[in-house]
Coordinates of N, CA, C and O in Angstrom, one line a residue:
Q1 N 2.2 -22.4 -8.9 CA 1.2 -22.8 -8.0 C 1.6 -22.5 -6.6 O 2.7 -22.6 -6.2
V2 N 0.6 -22.2 -5.8 CA 0.8 -22.0 -4.4 C -0.1 -23.0 -3.6 O -1.3 -23.0 -3.9
Q3 N 0.4 -23.7 -2.7 CA -0.4 -24.6 -1.9 C -0.5 -24.0 -0.5 O 0.4 -23.5 0.1
L4 N -1.8 -24.0 -0.1 CA -2.1 -23.4 1.2 C -2.8 -24.5 2.1 O -3.7 -25.2 1.7
V5 N -2.3 -24.6 3.3 CA -2.8 -25.6 4.3 C -3.1 -24.9 5.6 O -2.2 -24.4 6.3
E6 N -4.4 -24.9 5.9 CA -4.9 -24.3 7.2 C -4.8 -25.3 8.3 O -5.0 -26.5 8.1
S7 N -4.7 -24.8 9.5 CA -4.7 -25.6 10.7 C -5.1 -24.8 11.9 O -5.1 -23.5 11.8
G8 N -5.5 -25.4 13.0 CA -5.8 -24.7 14.2 C -7.2 -24.6 14.5 O -7.6 -24.0 15.6
G9 N -8.1 -25.0 13.6 CA -9.5 -25.0 13.9 C -9.9 -26.0 15.0 O -9.1 -26.8 15.4
G10 N -11.1 -25.9 15.4 CA -11.6 -26.8 16.5 C -12.9 -26.3 17.1 O -13.5 -25.4 16.6
L11 N -13.2 -26.9 18.3 CA -14.4 -26.6 19.0 C -13.9 -25.8 20.3 O -13.0 -26.2 21.0
V12 N -14.6 -24.7 20.5 CA -14.2 -23.8 21.6 C -15.5 -23.2 22.2 O -16.5 -23.0 21.4
Q13 N -15.5 -22.9 23.4 CA -16.6 -22.2 24.0 C -16.7 -20.8 23.7 O -15.6 -20.1 23.5
A14 N -17.8 -20.2 23.8 CA -18.0 -18.8 23.6 C -17.1 -18.0 24.6 O -17.0 -18.4 25.7
G15 N -16.4 -17.0 24.0 CA -15.5 -16.2 24.9 C -14.1 -16.7 24.8 O -13.2 -16.0 25.2
G16 N -13.9 -17.9 24.2 CA -12.6 -18.5 24.1 C -11.8 -17.9 22.9 O -12.2 -17.0 22.2
S17 N -10.6 -18.5 22.7 CA -9.7 -18.0 21.6 C -9.2 -19.2 20.8 O -9.1 -20.4 21.3
L18 N -8.9 -19.0 19.6 CA -8.2 -19.9 18.7 C -7.2 -19.1 17.8 O -7.5 -17.9 17.5
R19 N -6.2 -19.8 17.4 CA -5.3 -19.2 16.4 C -5.2 -20.1 15.2 O -4.8 -21.3 15.3
L20 N -5.6 -19.6 14.1 CA -5.5 -20.4 12.8 C -4.2 -20.0 12.2 O -3.7 -18.9 12.2
S21 N -3.7 -21.1 11.5 CA -2.4 -20.9 10.8 C -2.7 -21.3 9.3 O -3.5 -22.2 9.1
C22 N -2.0 -20.7 8.4 CA -2.1 -21.1 7.0 C -0.6 -21.1 6.5 O 0.0 -20.1 6.4
A23 N -0.2 -22.3 6.2 CA 1.2 -22.5 5.7 C 1.2 -22.6 4.2 O 0.4 -23.3 3.6
A24 N 2.0 -21.8 3.6 CA 2.1 -21.7 2.1 C 3.4 -22.3 1.6 O 4.4 -22.3 2.3
S25 N 3.3 -22.9 0.4 CA 4.4 -23.5 -0.2 C 4.3 -23.3 -1.7 O 3.2 -23.1 -2.2
G26 N 5.4 -23.5 -2.5 CA 5.3 -23.5 -3.9 C 5.9 -22.2 -4.6 O 6.4 -22.3 -5.7
R27 N 5.7 -21.1 -4.0 CA 6.1 -19.8 -4.6 C 6.7 -18.9 -3.4 O 6.6 -19.3 -2.3
T28 N 7.2 -17.8 -3.8 CA 7.7 -16.9 -2.8 C 6.6 -16.2 -2.0 O 5.8 -15.4 -2.6
F29 N 6.5 -16.6 -0.8 CA 5.4 -16.2 0.0 C 5.3 -14.7 0.1 O 4.2 -14.1 0.1
S30 N 6.4 -14.0 0.2 CA 6.4 -12.6 0.4 C 5.9 -11.8 -0.8 O 5.9 -10.6 -0.8
N31 N 5.6 -12.5 -1.9 CA 5.0 -11.9 -3.1 C 3.5 -11.9 -3.1 O 2.9 -11.6 -4.1
Y32 N 2.9 -12.5 -2.0 CA 1.5 -12.7 -2.0 C 0.8 -12.0 -0.9 O 1.2 -12.1 0.3
A33 N -0.2 -11.2 -1.2 CA -1.2 -10.7 -0.2 C -2.0 -11.8 0.2 O -2.3 -12.7 -0.6
M34 N -2.4 -11.8 1.5 CA -3.1 -13.0 2.0 C -4.4 -12.5 2.7 O -4.6 -11.4 3.1
G35 N -5.4 -13.5 2.7 CA -6.7 -13.2 3.3 C -7.2 -14.4 4.0 O -6.9 -15.5 3.7
W36 N -8.1 -14.1 4.9 CA -8.9 -15.1 5.6 C -10.4 -14.8 5.3 O -10.9 -13.7 5.3
F37 N -11.1 -15.9 4.9 CA -12.5 -15.8 4.6 C -13.2 -17.0 5.4 O -12.6 -17.9 5.9
R38 N -14.5 -16.9 5.5 CA -15.3 -17.9 6.2 C -16.6 -18.2 5.5 O -17.1 -17.3 4.8
Q39 N -17.1 -19.4 5.7 CA -18.3 -19.8 5.0 C -19.1 -20.7 5.9 O -18.6 -21.7 6.5
T40 N -20.4 -20.5 5.9 CA -21.4 -21.4 6.6 C -22.3 -22.0 5.5 O -22.5 -21.4 4.4
P41 N -22.9 -23.2 5.8 CA -23.7 -23.8 4.8 C -24.8 -22.9 4.3 O -25.5 -22.2 5.1
G42 N -25.0 -22.8 2.9 CA -26.0 -22.0 2.3 C -25.7 -20.6 2.2 O -26.6 -19.8 1.7
K43 N -24.5 -20.1 2.7 CA -24.2 -18.7 2.6 C -23.0 -18.5 1.7 O -22.2 -19.4 1.5
E44 N -22.8 -17.3 1.3 CA -21.7 -16.9 0.5 C -20.4 -16.9 1.4 O -20.5 -16.6 2.6
R45 N -19.3 -17.1 0.8 CA -18.0 -17.0 1.5 C -17.8 -15.5 1.8 O -17.9 -14.7 0.9
E46 N -17.5 -15.2 3.0 CA -17.4 -13.8 3.4 C -16.0 -13.4 3.9 O -15.3 -14.3 4.5
F47 N -15.6 -12.2 3.7 CA -14.4 -11.7 4.1 C -14.2 -11.6 5.6 O -15.2 -11.2 6.3
V48 N -13.1 -12.0 6.1 CA -12.8 -11.9 7.5 C -11.7 -10.9 7.8 O -11.8 -9.9 8.5
A49 N -10.5 -11.1 7.1 CA -9.4 -10.2 7.3 C -8.4 -10.4 6.1 O -8.4 -11.4 5.5
A50 N -7.6 -9.3 5.9 CA -6.6 -9.4 4.8 C -5.4 -8.6 5.3 O -5.4 -7.7 6.1
I51 N -4.2 -9.0 4.6 CA -3.0 -8.4 5.0 C -2.1 -8.3 3.7 O -2.2 -9.1 2.8
S52 N -1.3 -7.2 3.7 CA -0.5 -6.9 2.6 C 0.8 -7.8 2.6 O 1.0 -8.5 3.6
V53 N 1.6 -7.8 1.5 CA 2.7 -8.7 1.4 C 3.7 -8.5 2.6 O 4.3 -9.5 3.0
S54 N 3.9 -7.3 3.0 CA 4.9 -7.0 4.1 C 4.3 -7.2 5.5 O 5.0 -7.3 6.5
G55 N 2.9 -7.2 5.5 CA 2.3 -7.2 6.8 C 2.0 -5.8 7.4 O 1.4 -5.7 8.4
G56 N 2.4 -4.8 6.6 CA 2.2 -3.5 7.1 C 0.8 -2.9 7.0 O 0.5 -2.0 7.8
N57 N 0.0 -3.5 6.2 CA -1.4 -3.0 6.0 C -2.3 -4.2 6.2 O -2.1 -5.3 5.6
T58 N -3.3 -4.0 7.1 CA -4.3 -5.0 7.3 C -5.7 -4.4 7.3 O -5.9 -3.2 7.5
N59 N -6.7 -5.2 7.2 CA -8.1 -4.8 7.3 C -8.9 -6.0 7.8 O -8.5 -7.2 7.6
S60 N -10.0 -5.7 8.4 CA -10.8 -6.8 8.9 C -12.3 -6.4 8.8 O -12.6 -5.2 8.7
A61 N -13.1 -7.4 8.7 CA -14.6 -7.1 8.7 C -15.1 -6.5 10.0 O -14.5 -6.7 11.0
D62 N -16.1 -5.7 9.8 CA -16.6 -5.0 11.0 C -17.1 -6.0 12.1 O -16.9 -5.7 13.3
S63 N -17.5 -7.2 11.7 CA -18.1 -8.2 12.6 C -17.0 -8.8 13.5 O -17.3 -9.3 14.5
V64 N -15.7 -8.6 13.1 CA -14.6 -9.2 13.9 C -13.6 -8.2 14.4 O -12.7 -8.5 15.1
K65 N -13.8 -6.9 14.0 CA -12.9 -5.9 14.4 C -12.8 -5.8 16.0 O -13.8 -5.9 16.7
G66 N -11.6 -5.7 16.4 CA -11.3 -5.7 17.9 C -11.2 -7.1 18.5 O -10.9 -7.2 19.7
R67 N -11.6 -8.1 17.7 CA -11.6 -9.5 18.3 C -10.6 -10.4 17.5 O -9.9 -11.2 18.1
F68 N -10.5 -10.2 16.2 CA -9.6 -11.0 15.4 C -8.4 -10.1 14.9 O -8.6 -9.0 14.5
T69 N -7.3 -10.8 14.8 CA -6.1 -10.1 14.3 C -5.4 -11.0 13.2 O -5.2 -12.2 13.5
I70 N -5.1 -10.4 12.1 CA -4.4 -11.1 11.1 C -2.9 -10.7 11.1 O -2.6 -9.5 11.3
F71 N -2.0 -11.6 11.0 CA -0.6 -11.2 10.9 C 0.2 -12.4 10.2 O -0.4 -13.4 10.0
R72 N 1.4 -12.1 9.8 CA 2.1 -13.0 9.0 C 3.6 -13.1 9.4 O 4.1 -12.1 9.9
N73 N 4.2 -14.2 9.1 CA 5.6 -14.4 9.3 C 6.2 -14.8 8.0 O 6.1 -16.0 7.6
N74 N 6.8 -13.9 7.2 CA 7.3 -14.3 5.9 C 8.4 -15.3 5.9 O 8.7 -16.0 5.0
A75 N 9.2 -15.3 7.0 CA 10.3 -16.2 7.2 C 9.8 -17.6 7.3 O 10.5 -18.6 7.0
K76 N 8.6 -17.8 7.8 CA 8.0 -19.1 8.1 C 6.9 -19.4 7.0 O 6.2 -20.4 7.1
N77 N 6.7 -18.5 6.0 CA 5.7 -18.7 5.0 C 4.3 -19.0 5.5 O 3.6 -19.9 5.1
T78 N 4.0 -18.3 6.6 CA 2.7 -18.6 7.3 C 2.0 -17.3 7.6 O 2.6 -16.3 8.0
V79 N 0.7 -17.3 7.4 CA -0.2 -16.3 7.8 C -1.1 -16.8 9.0 O -1.5 -18.0 8.9
Y80 N -1.4 -16.0 9.9 CA -2.2 -16.4 11.1 C -3.5 -15.6 11.2 O -3.6 -14.4 10.7
L81 N -4.4 -16.1 11.9 CA -5.6 -15.4 12.3 C -5.8 -15.7 13.8 O -6.2 -16.8 14.2
Q82 N -5.5 -14.7 14.6 CA -5.8 -14.8 16.1 C -7.2 -14.4 16.3 O -7.6 -13.3 16.0
M83 N -8.0 -15.3 16.9 CA -9.4 -15.1 17.2 C -9.7 -15.1 18.7 O -9.5 -16.1 19.3
N84 N -10.1 -14.0 19.2 CA -10.4 -13.8 20.6 C -11.9 -13.5 20.8 O -12.5 -13.1 19.8
S85 N -12.3 -13.7 22.0 CA -13.7 -13.4 22.3 C -14.7 -14.0 21.3 O -15.6 -13.4 20.8
L86 N -14.5 -15.3 21.0 CA -15.3 -15.9 20.0 C -16.7 -16.0 20.4 O -17.1 -16.2 21.6
K87 N -17.6 -15.9 19.3 CA -19.0 -16.0 19.5 C -19.6 -17.1 18.7 O -18.9 -17.6 17.7
P88 N -20.7 -17.7 19.1 CA -21.3 -18.7 18.3 C -21.5 -18.4 16.8 O -21.3 -19.3 15.9
E89 N -21.7 -17.1 16.5 CA -21.9 -16.7 15.1 C -20.6 -16.7 14.3 O -20.6 -16.5 13.1
D90 N -19.5 -16.9 15.0 CA -18.2 -17.1 14.3 C -18.0 -18.5 13.8 O -17.0 -18.8 13.0
T91 N -18.9 -19.4 14.1 CA -18.8 -20.8 13.6 C -18.9 -20.8 12.1 O -19.8 -20.3 11.5
A92 N -17.9 -21.5 11.5 CA -17.8 -21.5 10.0 C -16.6 -22.3 9.7 O -15.8 -22.7 10.5
V93 N -16.5 -22.6 8.4 CA -15.2 -23.1 7.8 C -14.4 -21.9 7.4 O -14.9 -21.0 6.7
Y94 N -13.2 -21.8 7.9 CA -12.3 -20.7 7.6 C -11.3 -21.1 6.5 O -10.6 -22.2 6.6
Y95 N -11.2 -20.2 5.5 CA -10.3 -20.5 4.4 C -9.2 -19.4 4.4 O -9.5 -18.2 4.6
C96 N -8.0 -19.7 4.0 CA -7.0 -18.7 3.7 C -6.9 -18.7 2.2 O -7.2 -19.6 1.5
A97 N -6.4 -17.5 1.7 CA -6.3 -17.3 0.3 C -5.1 -16.4 0.0 O -4.7 -15.6 0.8
A98 N -4.5 -16.6 -1.2 CA -3.3 -15.9 -1.6 C -3.5 -15.2 -3.0 O -4.1 -15.8 -3.9
K99 N -3.0 -14.0 -3.0 CA -3.1 -13.2 -4.3 C -1.7 -12.6 -4.6 O -1.1 -11.9 -3.8
Y100 N -1.2 -12.9 -5.8 CA 0.1 -12.4 -6.2 C 0.0 -10.8 -6.2 O -1.0 -10.2 -6.7
S101 N 1.0 -10.2 -5.5 CA 0.9 -8.7 -5.4 C 2.3 -8.2 -5.2 O 3.1 -8.8 -4.4
R102 N 2.6 -7.1 -5.8 CA 3.9 -6.4 -5.5 C 3.6 -5.1 -4.8 O 4.6 -4.3 -4.7
G103 N 2.4 -4.9 -4.5 CA 2.0 -3.6 -3.8 C 2.0 -3.7 -2.3 O 2.2 -4.8 -1.8
S104 N 1.5 -2.7 -1.7 CA 1.5 -2.6 -0.2 C 0.1 -2.6 0.3 O -0.2 -2.1 1.4
Y105 N -0.8 -3.2 -0.5 CA -2.2 -3.1 -0.1 C -2.8 -4.4 0.3 O -2.2 -5.5 0.0
Y106 N -3.9 -4.4 1.0 CA -4.6 -5.7 1.3 C -5.7 -5.8 0.3 O -6.1 -4.9 -0.4
V107 N -6.2 -7.0 0.3 CA -7.2 -7.4 -0.7 C -8.5 -8.0 0.0 O -8.4 -9.1 0.4
P108 N -9.5 -7.2 0.1 CA -10.7 -7.7 0.8 C -11.7 -8.5 -0.1 O -12.5 -9.2 0.4
S109 N -11.5 -8.5 -1.4 CA -12.5 -9.2 -2.3 C -12.1 -10.6 -2.6 O -11.0 -10.8 -3.1
K110 N -13.0 -11.5 -2.3 CA -12.7 -12.9 -2.6 C -12.4 -13.2 -4.1 O -11.8 -14.2 -4.4
Y111 N -13.0 -12.4 -4.9 CA -12.9 -12.6 -6.4 C -11.5 -12.3 -6.9 O -11.2 -12.7 -8.0
E112 N -10.7 -11.7 -6.1 CA -9.3 -11.3 -6.6 C -8.3 -12.4 -6.2 O -7.1 -12.3 -6.7
Y113 N -8.6 -13.3 -5.4 CA -7.6 -14.2 -4.9 C -7.3 -15.3 -6.0 O -8.2 -15.8 -6.7
D114 N -6.0 -15.8 -6.0 CA -5.6 -16.7 -7.0 C -5.6 -18.2 -6.4 O -5.8 -19.1 -7.2
Y115 N -5.4 -18.3 -5.1 CA -5.2 -19.7 -4.6 C -6.0 -19.7 -3.2 O -6.0 -18.7 -2.5
W116 N -6.5 -20.9 -2.9 CA -7.3 -21.1 -1.7 C -6.8 -22.4 -1.0 O -6.4 -23.4 -1.7
G117 N -6.9 -22.4 0.3 CA -6.7 -23.6 1.0 C -8.0 -24.4 1.1 O -9.0 -24.0 0.6
Q118 N -7.9 -25.6 1.8 CA -9.0 -26.5 1.9 C -10.0 -26.2 3.0 O -11.1 -26.7 3.0
G119 N -9.6 -25.3 3.9 CA -10.5 -24.8 5.0 C -10.3 -25.6 6.2 O -9.8 -26.7 6.2
T120 N -10.6 -24.9 7.3 CA -10.5 -25.6 8.7 C -11.8 -25.2 9.4 O -12.2 -24.0 9.4
Q121 N -12.4 -26.1 10.1 CA -13.7 -25.9 10.8 C -13.4 -25.2 12.1 O -12.6 -25.7 12.9
V122 N -14.2 -24.2 12.4 CA -14.2 -23.5 13.7 C -15.7 -23.6 14.2 O -16.6 -23.1 13.5
T123 N -15.8 -24.2 15.4 CA -17.1 -24.3 16.0 C -17.1 -23.7 17.4 O -16.3 -24.0 18.2
V124 N -18.0 -22.7 17.6 CA -18.0 -22.0 18.9 C -19.4 -22.4 19.6 O -20.4 -22.1 19.0
S125 N -19.3 -23.0 20.7 CA -20.5 -23.4 21.4 C -20.9 -22.3 22.4 O -20.1 -21.6 23.0
S126 N -22.2 -22.2 22.6 CA -22.7 -21.2 23.5 C -22.8 -21.7 25.0 O -22.6 -22.9 25.2

C-alpha cells in the first residue's frame, strides 16, 4: 500500500501562485510514477501533469502548459505541483496519484494509477 497526502491548497487571487505537495509513504517512492489530476463537481477527473520515477520525463495538460510544473524529490518521498498565473478555471480539488513503474515514462491516464490521495481544494478568485 502507498499512502498519499496532499497539502498546499487554498484560496488565491487570479494571477497568483500555489505549490501543492504530495507526501508518499508505505513503499519505495522511487518505484512509482506520479501524477496530478483535478476535478470539479459534476465533471470527470482530468489530467493535469505527470512525472516519471526519476523525474526525467514529465508531461502536462495543454490547459496548464507554461503555468504549472511538476517535479519530485525522491529523497523526501514527495511530488510537487508548482502552479503559477492561476486562473479561476483552475479552481478544483487536486489529487495526486501513484503508479508502480520501473520504466522512464510518465502516465497521463487516470485509469492506470494504483493509489490516490484524498485531494486538496484550490480556489482561484477573479
